[in-house]
Short mmCIF file of N, CA, C and O in Angstrom, two decimals:
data_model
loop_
_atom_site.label_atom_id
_atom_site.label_comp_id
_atom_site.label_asym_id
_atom_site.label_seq_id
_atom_site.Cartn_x
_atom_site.Cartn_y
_atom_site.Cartn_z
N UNK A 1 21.93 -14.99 2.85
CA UNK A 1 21.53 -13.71 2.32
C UNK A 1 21.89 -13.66 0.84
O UNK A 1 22.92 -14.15 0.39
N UNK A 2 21.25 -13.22 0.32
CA UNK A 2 21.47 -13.27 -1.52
C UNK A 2 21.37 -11.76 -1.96
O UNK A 2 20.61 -10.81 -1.78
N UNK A 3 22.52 -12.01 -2.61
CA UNK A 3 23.37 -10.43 -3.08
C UNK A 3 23.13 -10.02 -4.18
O UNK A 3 23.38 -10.71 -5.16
N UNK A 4 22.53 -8.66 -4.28
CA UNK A 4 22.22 -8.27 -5.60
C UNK A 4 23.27 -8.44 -6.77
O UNK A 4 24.33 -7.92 -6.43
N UNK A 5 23.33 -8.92 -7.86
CA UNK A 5 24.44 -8.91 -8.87
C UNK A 5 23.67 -8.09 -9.58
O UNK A 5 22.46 -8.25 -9.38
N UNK A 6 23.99 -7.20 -10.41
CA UNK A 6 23.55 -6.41 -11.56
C UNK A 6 24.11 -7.36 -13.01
O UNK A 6 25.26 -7.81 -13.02
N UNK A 7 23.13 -7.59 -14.23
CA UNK A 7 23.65 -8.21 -15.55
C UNK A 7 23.20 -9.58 -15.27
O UNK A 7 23.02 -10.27 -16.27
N UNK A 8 22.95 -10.23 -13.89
CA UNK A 8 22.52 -11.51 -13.89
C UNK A 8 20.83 -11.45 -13.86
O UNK A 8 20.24 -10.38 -13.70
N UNK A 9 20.23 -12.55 -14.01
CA UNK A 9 18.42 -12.29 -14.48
C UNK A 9 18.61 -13.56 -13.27
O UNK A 9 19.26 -14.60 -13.14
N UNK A 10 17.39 -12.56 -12.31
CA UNK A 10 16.00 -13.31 -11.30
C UNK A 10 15.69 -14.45 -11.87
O UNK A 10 15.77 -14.30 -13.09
N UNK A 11 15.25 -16.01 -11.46
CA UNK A 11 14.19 -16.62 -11.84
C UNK A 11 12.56 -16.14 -11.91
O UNK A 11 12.16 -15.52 -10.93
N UNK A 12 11.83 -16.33 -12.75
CA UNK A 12 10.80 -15.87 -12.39
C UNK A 12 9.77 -16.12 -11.47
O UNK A 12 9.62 -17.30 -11.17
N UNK A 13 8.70 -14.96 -10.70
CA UNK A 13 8.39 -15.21 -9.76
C UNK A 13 7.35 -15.67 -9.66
O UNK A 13 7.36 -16.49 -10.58
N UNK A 14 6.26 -15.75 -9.13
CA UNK A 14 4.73 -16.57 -9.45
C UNK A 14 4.43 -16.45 -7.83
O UNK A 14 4.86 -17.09 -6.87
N UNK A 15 3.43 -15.26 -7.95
CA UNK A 15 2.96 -14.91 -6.20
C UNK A 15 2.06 -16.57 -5.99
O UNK A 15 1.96 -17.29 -6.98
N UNK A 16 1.60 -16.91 -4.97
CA UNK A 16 0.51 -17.76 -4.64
C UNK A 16 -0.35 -16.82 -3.43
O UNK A 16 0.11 -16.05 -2.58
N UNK A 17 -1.86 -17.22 -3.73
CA UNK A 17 -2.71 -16.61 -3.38
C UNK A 17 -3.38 -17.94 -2.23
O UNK A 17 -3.52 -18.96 -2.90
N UNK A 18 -3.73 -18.13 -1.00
CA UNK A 18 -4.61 -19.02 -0.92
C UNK A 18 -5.62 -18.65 -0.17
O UNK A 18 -5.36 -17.95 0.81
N UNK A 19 -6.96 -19.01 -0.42
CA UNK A 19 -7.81 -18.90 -0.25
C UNK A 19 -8.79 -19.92 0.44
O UNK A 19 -8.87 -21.09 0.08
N UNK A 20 -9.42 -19.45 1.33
CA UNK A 20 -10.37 -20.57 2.76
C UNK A 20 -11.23 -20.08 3.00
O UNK A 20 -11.01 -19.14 3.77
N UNK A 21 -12.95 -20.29 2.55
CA UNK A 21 -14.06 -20.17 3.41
C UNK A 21 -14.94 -19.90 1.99
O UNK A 21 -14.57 -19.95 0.82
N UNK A 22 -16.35 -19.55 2.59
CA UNK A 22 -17.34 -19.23 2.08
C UNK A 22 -16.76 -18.25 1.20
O UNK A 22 -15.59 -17.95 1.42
N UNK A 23 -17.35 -17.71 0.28
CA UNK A 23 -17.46 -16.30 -0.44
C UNK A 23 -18.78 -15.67 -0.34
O UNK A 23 -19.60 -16.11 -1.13
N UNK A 24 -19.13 -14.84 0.38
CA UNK A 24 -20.30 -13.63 0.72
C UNK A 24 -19.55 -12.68 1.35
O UNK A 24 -18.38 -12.63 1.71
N UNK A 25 -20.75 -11.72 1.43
CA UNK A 25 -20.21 -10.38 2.11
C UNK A 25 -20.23 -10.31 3.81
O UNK A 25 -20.64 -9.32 4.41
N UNK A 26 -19.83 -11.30 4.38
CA UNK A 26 -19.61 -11.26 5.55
C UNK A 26 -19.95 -12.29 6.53
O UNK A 26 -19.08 -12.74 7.27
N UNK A 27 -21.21 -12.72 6.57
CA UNK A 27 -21.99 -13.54 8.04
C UNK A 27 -22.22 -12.81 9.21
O UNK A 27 -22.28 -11.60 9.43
N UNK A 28 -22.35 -14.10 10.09
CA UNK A 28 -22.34 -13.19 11.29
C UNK A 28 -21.37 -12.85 12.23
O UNK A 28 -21.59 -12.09 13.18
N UNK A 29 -19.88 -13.59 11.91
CA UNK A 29 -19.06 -13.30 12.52
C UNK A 29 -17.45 -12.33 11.65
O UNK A 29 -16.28 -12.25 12.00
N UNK A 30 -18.31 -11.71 10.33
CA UNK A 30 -17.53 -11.21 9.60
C UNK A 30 -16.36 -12.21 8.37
O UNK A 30 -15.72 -11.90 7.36
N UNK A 31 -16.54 -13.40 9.11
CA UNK A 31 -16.06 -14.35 8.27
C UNK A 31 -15.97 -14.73 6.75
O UNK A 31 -17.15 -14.85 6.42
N UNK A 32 -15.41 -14.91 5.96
CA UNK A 32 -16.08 -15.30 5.05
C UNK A 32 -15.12 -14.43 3.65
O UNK A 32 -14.88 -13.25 3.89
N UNK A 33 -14.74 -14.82 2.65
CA UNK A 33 -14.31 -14.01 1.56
C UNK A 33 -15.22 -12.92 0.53
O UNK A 33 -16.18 -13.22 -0.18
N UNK A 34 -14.74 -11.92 0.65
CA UNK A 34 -15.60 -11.22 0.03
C UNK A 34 -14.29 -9.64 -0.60
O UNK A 34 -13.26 -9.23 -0.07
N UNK A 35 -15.02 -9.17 -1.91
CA UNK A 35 -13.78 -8.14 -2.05
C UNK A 35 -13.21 -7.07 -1.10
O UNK A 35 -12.05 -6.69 -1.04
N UNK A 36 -14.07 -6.74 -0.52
CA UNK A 36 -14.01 -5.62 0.05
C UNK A 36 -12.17 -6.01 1.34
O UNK A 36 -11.26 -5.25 1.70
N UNK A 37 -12.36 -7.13 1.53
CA UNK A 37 -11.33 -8.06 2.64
C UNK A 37 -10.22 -8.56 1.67
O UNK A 37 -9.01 -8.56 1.86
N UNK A 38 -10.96 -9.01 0.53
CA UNK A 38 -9.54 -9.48 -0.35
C UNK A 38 -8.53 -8.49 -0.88
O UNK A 38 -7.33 -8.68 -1.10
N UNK A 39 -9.23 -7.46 -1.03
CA UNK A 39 -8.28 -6.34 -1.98
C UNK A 39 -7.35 -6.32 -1.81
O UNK A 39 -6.62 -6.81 -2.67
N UNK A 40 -6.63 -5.62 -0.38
CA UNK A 40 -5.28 -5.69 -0.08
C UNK A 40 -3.90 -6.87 -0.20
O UNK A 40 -2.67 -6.78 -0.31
N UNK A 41 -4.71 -7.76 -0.14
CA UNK A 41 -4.31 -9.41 -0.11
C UNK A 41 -4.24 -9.50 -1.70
O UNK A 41 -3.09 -9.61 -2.14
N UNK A 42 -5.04 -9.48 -2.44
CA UNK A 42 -4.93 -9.31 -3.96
C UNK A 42 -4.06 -8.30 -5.02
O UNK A 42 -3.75 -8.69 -6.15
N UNK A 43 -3.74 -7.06 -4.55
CA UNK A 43 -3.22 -5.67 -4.97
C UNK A 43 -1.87 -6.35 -4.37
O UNK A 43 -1.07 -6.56 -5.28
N UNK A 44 -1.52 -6.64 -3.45
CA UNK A 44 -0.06 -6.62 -2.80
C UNK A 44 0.64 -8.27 -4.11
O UNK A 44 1.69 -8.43 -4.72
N UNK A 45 -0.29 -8.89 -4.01
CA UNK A 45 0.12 -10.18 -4.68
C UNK A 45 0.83 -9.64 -6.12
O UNK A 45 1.99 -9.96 -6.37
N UNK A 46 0.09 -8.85 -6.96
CA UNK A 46 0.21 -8.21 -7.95
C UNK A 46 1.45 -7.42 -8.07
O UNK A 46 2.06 -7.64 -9.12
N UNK A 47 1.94 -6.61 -7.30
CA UNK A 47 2.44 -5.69 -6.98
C UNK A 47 3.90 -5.98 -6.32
O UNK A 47 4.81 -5.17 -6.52
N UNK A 48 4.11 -7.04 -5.60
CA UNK A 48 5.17 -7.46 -4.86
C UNK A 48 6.08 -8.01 -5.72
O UNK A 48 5.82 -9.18 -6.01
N UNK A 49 7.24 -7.48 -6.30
CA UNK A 49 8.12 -8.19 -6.97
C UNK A 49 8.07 -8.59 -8.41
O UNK A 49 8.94 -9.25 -8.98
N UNK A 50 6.95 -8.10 -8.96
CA UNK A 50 6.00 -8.31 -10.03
C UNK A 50 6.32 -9.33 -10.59
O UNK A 50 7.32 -9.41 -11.30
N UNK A 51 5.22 -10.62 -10.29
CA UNK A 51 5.31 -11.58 -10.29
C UNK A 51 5.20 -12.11 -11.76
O UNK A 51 4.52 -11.17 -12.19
N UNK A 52 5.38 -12.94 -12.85
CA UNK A 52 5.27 -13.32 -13.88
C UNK A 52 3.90 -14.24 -14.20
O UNK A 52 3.43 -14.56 -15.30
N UNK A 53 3.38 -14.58 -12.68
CA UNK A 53 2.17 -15.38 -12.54
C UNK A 53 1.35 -15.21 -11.07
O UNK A 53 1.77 -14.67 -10.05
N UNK A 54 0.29 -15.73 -11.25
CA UNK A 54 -0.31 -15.34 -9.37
C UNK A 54 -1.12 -16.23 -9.66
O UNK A 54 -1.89 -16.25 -10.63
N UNK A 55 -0.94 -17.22 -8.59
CA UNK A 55 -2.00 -18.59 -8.70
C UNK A 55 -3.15 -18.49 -7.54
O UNK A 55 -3.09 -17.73 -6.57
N UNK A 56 -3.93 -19.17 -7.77
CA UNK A 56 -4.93 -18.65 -6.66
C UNK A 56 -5.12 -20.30 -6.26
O UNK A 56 -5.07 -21.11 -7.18
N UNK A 57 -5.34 -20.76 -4.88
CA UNK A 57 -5.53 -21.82 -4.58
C UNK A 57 -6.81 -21.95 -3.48
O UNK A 57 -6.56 -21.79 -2.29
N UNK A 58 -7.80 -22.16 -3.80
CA UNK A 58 -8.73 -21.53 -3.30
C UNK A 58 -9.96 -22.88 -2.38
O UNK A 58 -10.82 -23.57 -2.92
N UNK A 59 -9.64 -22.83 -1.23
CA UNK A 59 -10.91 -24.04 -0.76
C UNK A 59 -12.14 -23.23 -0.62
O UNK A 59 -12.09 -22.16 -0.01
N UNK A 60 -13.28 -23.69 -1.15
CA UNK A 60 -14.47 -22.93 -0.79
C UNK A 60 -15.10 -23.80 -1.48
O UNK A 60 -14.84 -24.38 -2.53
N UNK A 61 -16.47 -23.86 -0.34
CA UNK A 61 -17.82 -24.78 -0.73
C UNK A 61 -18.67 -23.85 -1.77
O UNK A 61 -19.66 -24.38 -2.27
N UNK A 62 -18.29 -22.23 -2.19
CA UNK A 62 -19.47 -21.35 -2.70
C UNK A 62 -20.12 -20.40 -2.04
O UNK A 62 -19.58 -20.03 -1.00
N UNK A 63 -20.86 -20.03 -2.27
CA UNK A 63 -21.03 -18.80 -2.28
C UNK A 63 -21.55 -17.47 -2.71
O UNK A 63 -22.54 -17.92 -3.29
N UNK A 64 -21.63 -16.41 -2.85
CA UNK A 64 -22.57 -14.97 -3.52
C UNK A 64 -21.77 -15.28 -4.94
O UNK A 64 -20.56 -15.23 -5.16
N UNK A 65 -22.65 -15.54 -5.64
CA UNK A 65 -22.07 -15.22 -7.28
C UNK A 65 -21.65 -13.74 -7.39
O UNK A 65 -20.88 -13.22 -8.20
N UNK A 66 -22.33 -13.20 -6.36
CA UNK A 66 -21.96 -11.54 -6.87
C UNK A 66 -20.70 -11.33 -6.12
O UNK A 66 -19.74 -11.06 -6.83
N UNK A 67 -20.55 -11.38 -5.24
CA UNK A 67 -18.81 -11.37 -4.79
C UNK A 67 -18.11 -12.07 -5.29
O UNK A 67 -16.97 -11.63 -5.20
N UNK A 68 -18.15 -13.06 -5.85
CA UNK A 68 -17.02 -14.34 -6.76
C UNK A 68 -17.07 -13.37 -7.97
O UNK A 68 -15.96 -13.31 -8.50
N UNK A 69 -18.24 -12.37 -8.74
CA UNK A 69 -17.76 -11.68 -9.69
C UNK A 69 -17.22 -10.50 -9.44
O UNK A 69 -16.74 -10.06 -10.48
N UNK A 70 -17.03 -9.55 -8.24
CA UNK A 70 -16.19 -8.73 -8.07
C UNK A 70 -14.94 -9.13 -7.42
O UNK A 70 -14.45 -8.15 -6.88
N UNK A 71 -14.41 -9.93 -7.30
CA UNK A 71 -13.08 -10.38 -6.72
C UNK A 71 -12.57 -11.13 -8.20
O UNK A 71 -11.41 -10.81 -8.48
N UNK A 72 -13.22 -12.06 -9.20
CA UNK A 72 -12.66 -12.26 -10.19
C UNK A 72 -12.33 -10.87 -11.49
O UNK A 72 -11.38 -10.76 -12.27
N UNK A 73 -13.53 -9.99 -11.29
CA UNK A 73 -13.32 -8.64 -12.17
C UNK A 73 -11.62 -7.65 -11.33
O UNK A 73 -10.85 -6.83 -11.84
N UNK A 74 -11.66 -8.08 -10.40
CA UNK A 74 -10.35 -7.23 -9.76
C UNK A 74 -9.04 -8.06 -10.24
O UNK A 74 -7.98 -7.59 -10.64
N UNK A 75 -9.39 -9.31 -10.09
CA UNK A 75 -8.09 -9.66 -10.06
C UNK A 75 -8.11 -9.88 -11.64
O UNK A 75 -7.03 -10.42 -11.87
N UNK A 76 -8.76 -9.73 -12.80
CA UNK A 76 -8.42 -9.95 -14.48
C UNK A 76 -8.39 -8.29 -14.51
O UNK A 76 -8.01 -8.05 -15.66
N UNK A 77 -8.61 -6.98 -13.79
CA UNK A 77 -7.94 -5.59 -13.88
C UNK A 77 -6.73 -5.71 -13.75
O UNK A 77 -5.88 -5.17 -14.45
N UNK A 78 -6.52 -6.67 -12.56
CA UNK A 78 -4.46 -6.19 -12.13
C UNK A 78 -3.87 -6.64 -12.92
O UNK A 78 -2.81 -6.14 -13.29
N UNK A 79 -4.52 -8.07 -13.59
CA UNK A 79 -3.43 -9.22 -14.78
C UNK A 79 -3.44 -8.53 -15.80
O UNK A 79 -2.54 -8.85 -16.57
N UNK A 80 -4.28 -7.42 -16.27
CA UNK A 80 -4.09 -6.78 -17.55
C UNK A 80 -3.30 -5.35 -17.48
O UNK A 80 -2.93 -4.76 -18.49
N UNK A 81 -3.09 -4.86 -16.09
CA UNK A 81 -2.38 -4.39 -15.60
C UNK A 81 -0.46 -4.26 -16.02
O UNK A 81 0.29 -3.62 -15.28
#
């Protein structure tokens, strides 16, 4: 268990993000990356501990250009954040 000291400094933190599948808005089995599913997963990364970095590690064959540009427009809002 690791004990808060006050006057001593955290290492810094660096969330990791990873990422698996297509990018579209769904299929047929709902599968698939798209913003509407990432948000929470993205906002918490941001937000948790406030990280100094958030890497994204991402397997995907491709996908809706238009969802790869609203999941990249969200996540360059939170980094400027």
């Amino acid at each position: 268990m690791r004990r808060f000291i006050p006057f001593v400094k955290s290492p810094p933190r660096v969330a990791v993000i990873r990422l698996a599948g297509a990018i579209g808005s769904g299929g047929r089995f709902g599968a698939g990356l798209n913003d509407e599913t990432l948000a929470p997963v993205i906002e918490r990364a941001f937000a948790r501990g406030k990280p100094v970095a958030v890497a994204l590690v991402i397997n995907s064959p491709g996908g809706s250009p238009a969802q790869s540009s609203l999941i990249a427009a969200r996540i360059r809002r939170l980094a400027e954040e």
